[in-house]
């Protein structure tokens, strides 16, 4: 019903910046909260940031003041601006979208394919 395509990952030096994007496509759906998660090798996937329908945001303590999540509802896209990157930010980043079909109120979830962010020291 809803497919997510992520982009923007890559290799960057510590202190650098990257901007991730995640575009949702499909038909007859409404987006609810959107967020970014990350998973480093050997570690559990963790929440990075979330943003509600109206733009309220929350961040993991480890990325506060460095990452900014935003969304463009007209484009069905969520972004993650990452500044002052640290080696410990290295992970595969996944976007998650909570959505519902217009025909009912059932809550559904879609995950992106993941994009690798590597921060060198």
mmCIF file with all atom_site columns, C-alpha atoms in Angstrom:
data_model
loop_
_atom_site.group_PDB
_atom_site.id
_atom_site.type_symbol
_atom_site.label_atom_id
_atom_site.label_alt_id
_atom_site.label_comp_id
_atom_site.label_asym_id
_atom_site.label_entity_id
_atom_site.label_seq_id
_atom_site.pdbx_PDB_ins_code
_atom_site.Cartn_x
_atom_site.Cartn_y
_atom_site.Cartn_z
_atom_site.occupancy
_atom_site.B_iso_or_equiv
_atom_site.pdbx_formal_charge
_atom_site.auth_seq_id
_atom_site.auth_comp_id
_atom_site.auth_asym_id
_atom_site.auth_atom_id
_atom_site.pdbx_PDB_model_num
ATOM 1   C CA . UNK A 1 1   ? 0.000   0.000  0.000  1.00 0.00 ? 1   UNK A CA 1
ATOM 2   C CA . UNK A 1 2   ? 2.760   2.412  0.964  1.00 0.00 ? 2   UNK A CA 1
ATOM 3   C CA . UNK A 1 3   ? 6.348   2.138  -0.192 1.00 0.00 ? 3   UNK A CA 1
ATOM 4   C CA . UNK A 1 4   ? 9.250   4.124  1.207  1.00 0.00 ? 4   UNK A CA 1
ATOM 5   C CA . UNK A 1 5   ? 12.394  5.059  -0.677 1.00 0.00 ? 5   UNK A CA 1
ATOM 6   C CA . UNK A 1 6   ? 15.350  6.425  1.252  1.00 0.00 ? 6   UNK A CA 1
ATOM 7   C CA . UNK A 1 7   ? 18.321  8.340  -0.049 1.00 0.00 ? 7   UNK A CA 1
ATOM 8   C CA . UNK A 1 8   ? 21.119  10.589 1.131  1.00 0.00 ? 8   UNK A CA 1
ATOM 9   C CA . UNK A 1 9   ? 23.439  8.264  2.980  1.00 0.00 ? 9   UNK A CA 1
ATOM 10  C CA . UNK A 1 10  ? 27.133  8.142  2.370  1.00 0.00 ? 10  UNK A CA 1
ATOM 11  C CA . UNK A 1 11  ? 30.584  8.614  3.795  1.00 0.00 ? 11  UNK A CA 1
ATOM 12  C CA . UNK A 1 12  ? 31.412  11.803 5.635  1.00 0.00 ? 12  UNK A CA 1
ATOM 13  C CA . UNK A 1 13  ? 34.162  12.985 7.936  1.00 0.00 ? 13  UNK A CA 1
ATOM 14  C CA . UNK A 1 14  ? 33.502  13.707 11.568 1.00 0.00 ? 14  UNK A CA 1
ATOM 15  C CA . UNK A 1 15  ? 32.009  17.151 11.911 1.00 0.00 ? 15  UNK A CA 1
ATOM 16  C CA . UNK A 1 16  ? 30.416  16.995 8.496  1.00 0.00 ? 16  UNK A CA 1
ATOM 17  C CA . UNK A 1 17  ? 26.794  16.933 7.445  1.00 0.00 ? 17  UNK A CA 1
ATOM 18  C CA . UNK A 1 18  ? 24.384  14.759 5.531  1.00 0.00 ? 18  UNK A CA 1
ATOM 19  C CA . UNK A 1 19  ? 20.716  15.055 4.728  1.00 0.00 ? 19  UNK A CA 1
ATOM 20  C CA . UNK A 1 20  ? 18.587  11.963 4.435  1.00 0.00 ? 20  UNK A CA 1
ATOM 21  C CA . UNK A 1 21  ? 15.256  11.835 2.696  1.00 0.00 ? 21  UNK A CA 1
ATOM 22  C CA . UNK A 1 22  ? 12.467  9.306  2.670  1.00 0.00 ? 22  UNK A CA 1
ATOM 23  C CA . UNK A 1 23  ? 9.613   9.538  0.218  1.00 0.00 ? 23  UNK A CA 1
ATOM 24  C CA . UNK A 1 24  ? 6.362   7.665  0.637  1.00 0.00 ? 24  UNK A CA 1
ATOM 25  C CA . UNK A 1 25  ? 4.309   6.599  -2.329 1.00 0.00 ? 25  UNK A CA 1
ATOM 26  C CA . UNK A 1 26  ? 1.051   4.800  -2.768 1.00 0.00 ? 26  UNK A CA 1
ATOM 27  C CA . UNK A 1 27  ? -2.611  5.553  -3.041 1.00 0.00 ? 27  UNK A CA 1
ATOM 28  C CA . UNK A 1 28  ? -5.487  6.292  -0.726 1.00 0.00 ? 28  UNK A CA 1
ATOM 29  C CA . UNK A 1 29  ? -3.444  6.778  2.405  1.00 0.00 ? 29  UNK A CA 1
ATOM 30  C CA . UNK A 1 30  ? -2.840  9.407  5.015  1.00 0.00 ? 30  UNK A CA 1
ATOM 31  C CA . UNK A 1 31  ? 0.480   9.833  6.770  1.00 0.00 ? 31  UNK A CA 1
ATOM 32  C CA . UNK A 1 32  ? 0.631   10.101 10.510 1.00 0.00 ? 32  UNK A CA 1
ATOM 33  C CA . UNK A 1 33  ? 3.850   10.232 12.484 1.00 0.00 ? 33  UNK A CA 1
ATOM 34  C CA . UNK A 1 34  ? 7.140   9.745  10.667 1.00 0.00 ? 34  UNK A CA 1
ATOM 35  C CA . UNK A 1 35  ? 10.522  8.964  12.068 1.00 0.00 ? 35  UNK A CA 1
ATOM 36  C CA . UNK A 1 36  ? 14.071  7.844  11.644 1.00 0.00 ? 36  UNK A CA 1
ATOM 37  C CA . UNK A 1 37  ? 15.742  4.886  13.278 1.00 0.00 ? 37  UNK A CA 1
ATOM 38  C CA . UNK A 1 38  ? 19.259  3.595  13.037 1.00 0.00 ? 38  UNK A CA 1
ATOM 39  C CA . UNK A 1 39  ? 21.045  0.323  13.576 1.00 0.00 ? 39  UNK A CA 1
ATOM 40  C CA . UNK A 1 40  ? 24.762  -0.121 13.993 1.00 0.00 ? 40  UNK A CA 1
ATOM 41  C CA . UNK A 1 41  ? 26.423  -3.519 13.517 1.00 0.00 ? 41  UNK A CA 1
ATOM 42  C CA . UNK A 1 42  ? 25.730  -5.787 16.460 1.00 0.00 ? 42  UNK A CA 1
ATOM 43  C CA . UNK A 1 43  ? 23.338  -3.322 18.023 1.00 0.00 ? 43  UNK A CA 1
ATOM 44  C CA . UNK A 1 44  ? 19.597  -3.044 18.297 1.00 0.00 ? 44  UNK A CA 1
ATOM 45  C CA . UNK A 1 45  ? 17.709  -0.627 16.118 1.00 0.00 ? 45  UNK A CA 1
ATOM 46  C CA . UNK A 1 46  ? 17.110  2.594  17.988 1.00 0.00 ? 46  UNK A CA 1
ATOM 47  C CA . UNK A 1 47  ? 14.907  5.609  17.578 1.00 0.00 ? 47  UNK A CA 1
ATOM 48  C CA . UNK A 1 48  ? 16.646  8.726  16.317 1.00 0.00 ? 48  UNK A CA 1
ATOM 49  C CA . UNK A 1 49  ? 13.882  11.249 15.756 1.00 0.00 ? 49  UNK A CA 1
ATOM 50  C CA . UNK A 1 50  ? 10.165  11.498 15.157 1.00 0.00 ? 50  UNK A CA 1
ATOM 51  C CA . UNK A 1 51  ? 7.823   14.114 13.801 1.00 0.00 ? 51  UNK A CA 1
ATOM 52  C CA . UNK A 1 52  ? 4.058   14.260 14.034 1.00 0.00 ? 52  UNK A CA 1
ATOM 53  C CA . UNK A 1 53  ? 1.519   15.302 11.445 1.00 0.00 ? 53  UNK A CA 1
ATOM 54  C CA . UNK A 1 54  ? 1.711   18.890 12.606 1.00 0.00 ? 54  UNK A CA 1
ATOM 55  C CA . UNK A 1 55  ? 5.457   19.086 13.030 1.00 0.00 ? 55  UNK A CA 1
ATOM 56  C CA . UNK A 1 56  ? 6.080   18.299 16.693 1.00 0.00 ? 56  UNK A CA 1
ATOM 57  C CA . UNK A 1 57  ? 9.471   16.657 17.029 1.00 0.00 ? 57  UNK A CA 1
ATOM 58  C CA . UNK A 1 58  ? 11.337  14.432 19.425 1.00 0.00 ? 58  UNK A CA 1
ATOM 59  C CA . UNK A 1 59  ? 14.964  13.384 19.359 1.00 0.00 ? 59  UNK A CA 1
ATOM 60  C CA . UNK A 1 60  ? 17.173  10.848 20.996 1.00 0.00 ? 60  UNK A CA 1
ATOM 61  C CA . UNK A 1 61  ? 19.436  12.502 23.537 1.00 0.00 ? 61  UNK A CA 1
ATOM 62  C CA . UNK A 1 62  ? 22.472  11.465 21.534 1.00 0.00 ? 62  UNK A CA 1
ATOM 63  C CA . UNK A 1 63  ? 21.445  13.544 18.514 1.00 0.00 ? 63  UNK A CA 1
ATOM 64  C CA . UNK A 1 64  ? 19.764  16.546 20.088 1.00 0.00 ? 64  UNK A CA 1
ATOM 65  C CA . UNK A 1 65  ? 21.108  19.873 18.845 1.00 0.00 ? 65  UNK A CA 1
ATOM 66  C CA . UNK A 1 66  ? 22.789  18.102 15.939 1.00 0.00 ? 66  UNK A CA 1
ATOM 67  C CA . UNK A 1 67  ? 19.994  16.449 13.934 1.00 0.00 ? 67  UNK A CA 1
ATOM 68  C CA . UNK A 1 68  ? 16.839  18.036 12.607 1.00 0.00 ? 68  UNK A CA 1
ATOM 69  C CA . UNK A 1 69  ? 13.837  16.108 11.384 1.00 0.00 ? 69  UNK A CA 1
ATOM 70  C CA . UNK A 1 70  ? 11.344  17.743 9.062  1.00 0.00 ? 70  UNK A CA 1
ATOM 71  C CA . UNK A 1 71  ? 8.589   16.778 6.674  1.00 0.00 ? 71  UNK A CA 1
ATOM 72  C CA . UNK A 1 72  ? 7.010   18.018 3.511  1.00 0.00 ? 72  UNK A CA 1
ATOM 73  C CA . UNK A 1 73  ? 3.456   16.770 3.468  1.00 0.00 ? 73  UNK A CA 1
ATOM 74  C CA . UNK A 1 74  ? 2.906   17.887 -0.105 1.00 0.00 ? 74  UNK A CA 1
ATOM 75  C CA . UNK A 1 75  ? 5.718   15.562 -1.157 1.00 0.00 ? 75  UNK A CA 1
ATOM 76  C CA . UNK A 1 76  ? 4.970   12.827 1.387  1.00 0.00 ? 76  UNK A CA 1
ATOM 77  C CA . UNK A 1 77  ? 8.590   13.058 2.416  1.00 0.00 ? 77  UNK A CA 1
ATOM 78  C CA . UNK A 1 78  ? 10.456  13.128 5.705  1.00 0.00 ? 78  UNK A CA 1
ATOM 79  C CA . UNK A 1 79  ? 13.989  14.451 6.042  1.00 0.00 ? 79  UNK A CA 1
ATOM 80  C CA . UNK A 1 80  ? 16.778  14.137 8.533  1.00 0.00 ? 80  UNK A CA 1
ATOM 81  C CA . UNK A 1 81  ? 19.381  16.861 8.489  1.00 0.00 ? 81  UNK A CA 1
ATOM 82  C CA . UNK A 1 82  ? 22.450  15.595 10.301 1.00 0.00 ? 82  UNK A CA 1
ATOM 83  C CA . UNK A 1 83  ? 25.096  18.083 11.351 1.00 0.00 ? 83  UNK A CA 1
ATOM 84  C CA . UNK A 1 84  ? 28.235  17.761 13.442 1.00 0.00 ? 84  UNK A CA 1
ATOM 85  C CA . UNK A 1 85  ? 28.348  14.075 12.699 1.00 0.00 ? 85  UNK A CA 1
ATOM 86  C CA . UNK A 1 86  ? 30.329  11.806 14.966 1.00 0.00 ? 86  UNK A CA 1
ATOM 87  C CA . UNK A 1 87  ? 31.798  8.360  14.322 1.00 0.00 ? 87  UNK A CA 1
ATOM 88  C CA . UNK A 1 88  ? 29.244  6.906  16.705 1.00 0.00 ? 88  UNK A CA 1
ATOM 89  C CA . UNK A 1 89  ? 26.516  8.058  14.321 1.00 0.00 ? 89  UNK A CA 1
ATOM 90  C CA . UNK A 1 90  ? 27.679  5.408  11.873 1.00 0.00 ? 90  UNK A CA 1
ATOM 91  C CA . UNK A 1 91  ? 24.747  3.108  11.195 1.00 0.00 ? 91  UNK A CA 1
ATOM 92  C CA . UNK A 1 92  ? 22.139  2.091  8.706  1.00 0.00 ? 92  UNK A CA 1
ATOM 93  C CA . UNK A 1 93  ? 19.351  4.628  8.943  1.00 0.00 ? 93  UNK A CA 1
ATOM 94  C CA . UNK A 1 94  ? 15.774  3.556  8.369  1.00 0.00 ? 94  UNK A CA 1
ATOM 95  C CA . UNK A 1 95  ? 12.737  5.706  7.993  1.00 0.00 ? 95  UNK A CA 1
ATOM 96  C CA . UNK A 1 96  ? 9.435   4.636  9.432  1.00 0.00 ? 96  UNK A CA 1
ATOM 97  C CA . UNK A 1 97  ? 6.041   5.961  8.497  1.00 0.00 ? 97  UNK A CA 1
ATOM 98  C CA . UNK A 1 98  ? 2.845   5.411  10.413 1.00 0.00 ? 98  UNK A CA 1
ATOM 99  C CA . UNK A 1 99  ? -0.112  5.692  8.112  1.00 0.00 ? 99  UNK A CA 1
ATOM 100 C CA . UNK A 1 100 ? -3.721  4.795  7.617  1.00 0.00 ? 100 UNK A CA 1
ATOM 101 C CA . UNK A 1 101 ? -5.838  4.002  4.610  1.00 0.00 ? 101 UNK A CA 1
ATOM 102 C CA . UNK A 1 102 ? -8.451  6.565  3.804  1.00 0.00 ? 102 UNK A CA 1
ATOM 103 C CA . UNK A 1 103 ? -11.141 3.899  3.869  1.00 0.00 ? 103 UNK A CA 1
ATOM 104 C CA . UNK A 1 104 ? -10.701 3.087  7.560  1.00 0.00 ? 104 UNK A CA 1
ATOM 105 C CA . UNK A 1 105 ? -8.813  3.962  10.732 1.00 0.00 ? 105 UNK A CA 1
ATOM 106 C CA . UNK A 1 106 ? -6.497  0.950  10.847 1.00 0.00 ? 106 UNK A CA 1
ATOM 107 C CA . UNK A 1 107 ? -2.985  1.986  11.821 1.00 0.00 ? 107 UNK A CA 1
ATOM 108 C CA . UNK A 1 108 ? -0.258  0.642  9.570  1.00 0.00 ? 108 UNK A CA 1
ATOM 109 C CA . UNK A 1 109 ? 3.513   0.945  9.444  1.00 0.00 ? 109 UNK A CA 1
ATOM 110 C CA . UNK A 1 110 ? 5.939   1.112  6.556  1.00 0.00 ? 110 UNK A CA 1
ATOM 111 C CA . UNK A 1 111 ? 9.727   0.872  6.740  1.00 0.00 ? 111 UNK A CA 1
ATOM 112 C CA . UNK A 1 112 ? 12.299  2.141  4.321  1.00 0.00 ? 112 UNK A CA 1
ATOM 113 C CA . UNK A 1 113 ? 15.042  -0.019 2.884  1.00 0.00 ? 113 UNK A CA 1
ATOM 114 C CA . UNK A 1 114 ? 17.753  1.689  4.895  1.00 0.00 ? 114 UNK A CA 1
ATOM 115 C CA . UNK A 1 115 ? 20.599  3.956  3.880  1.00 0.00 ? 115 UNK A CA 1
ATOM 116 C CA . UNK A 1 116 ? 24.126  3.620  5.217  1.00 0.00 ? 116 UNK A CA 1
ATOM 117 C CA . UNK A 1 117 ? 25.761  6.540  6.961  1.00 0.00 ? 117 UNK A CA 1
ATOM 118 C CA . UNK A 1 118 ? 29.447  6.172  7.683  1.00 0.00 ? 118 UNK A CA 1
ATOM 119 C CA . UNK A 1 119 ? 31.270  8.823  9.676  1.00 0.00 ? 119 UNK A CA 1
ATOM 120 C CA . UNK A 1 120 ? 35.032  8.609  9.650  1.00 0.00 ? 120 UNK A CA 1
ATOM 121 C CA . UNK A 1 121 ? 37.168  9.868  12.497 1.00 0.00 ? 121 UNK A CA 1
#
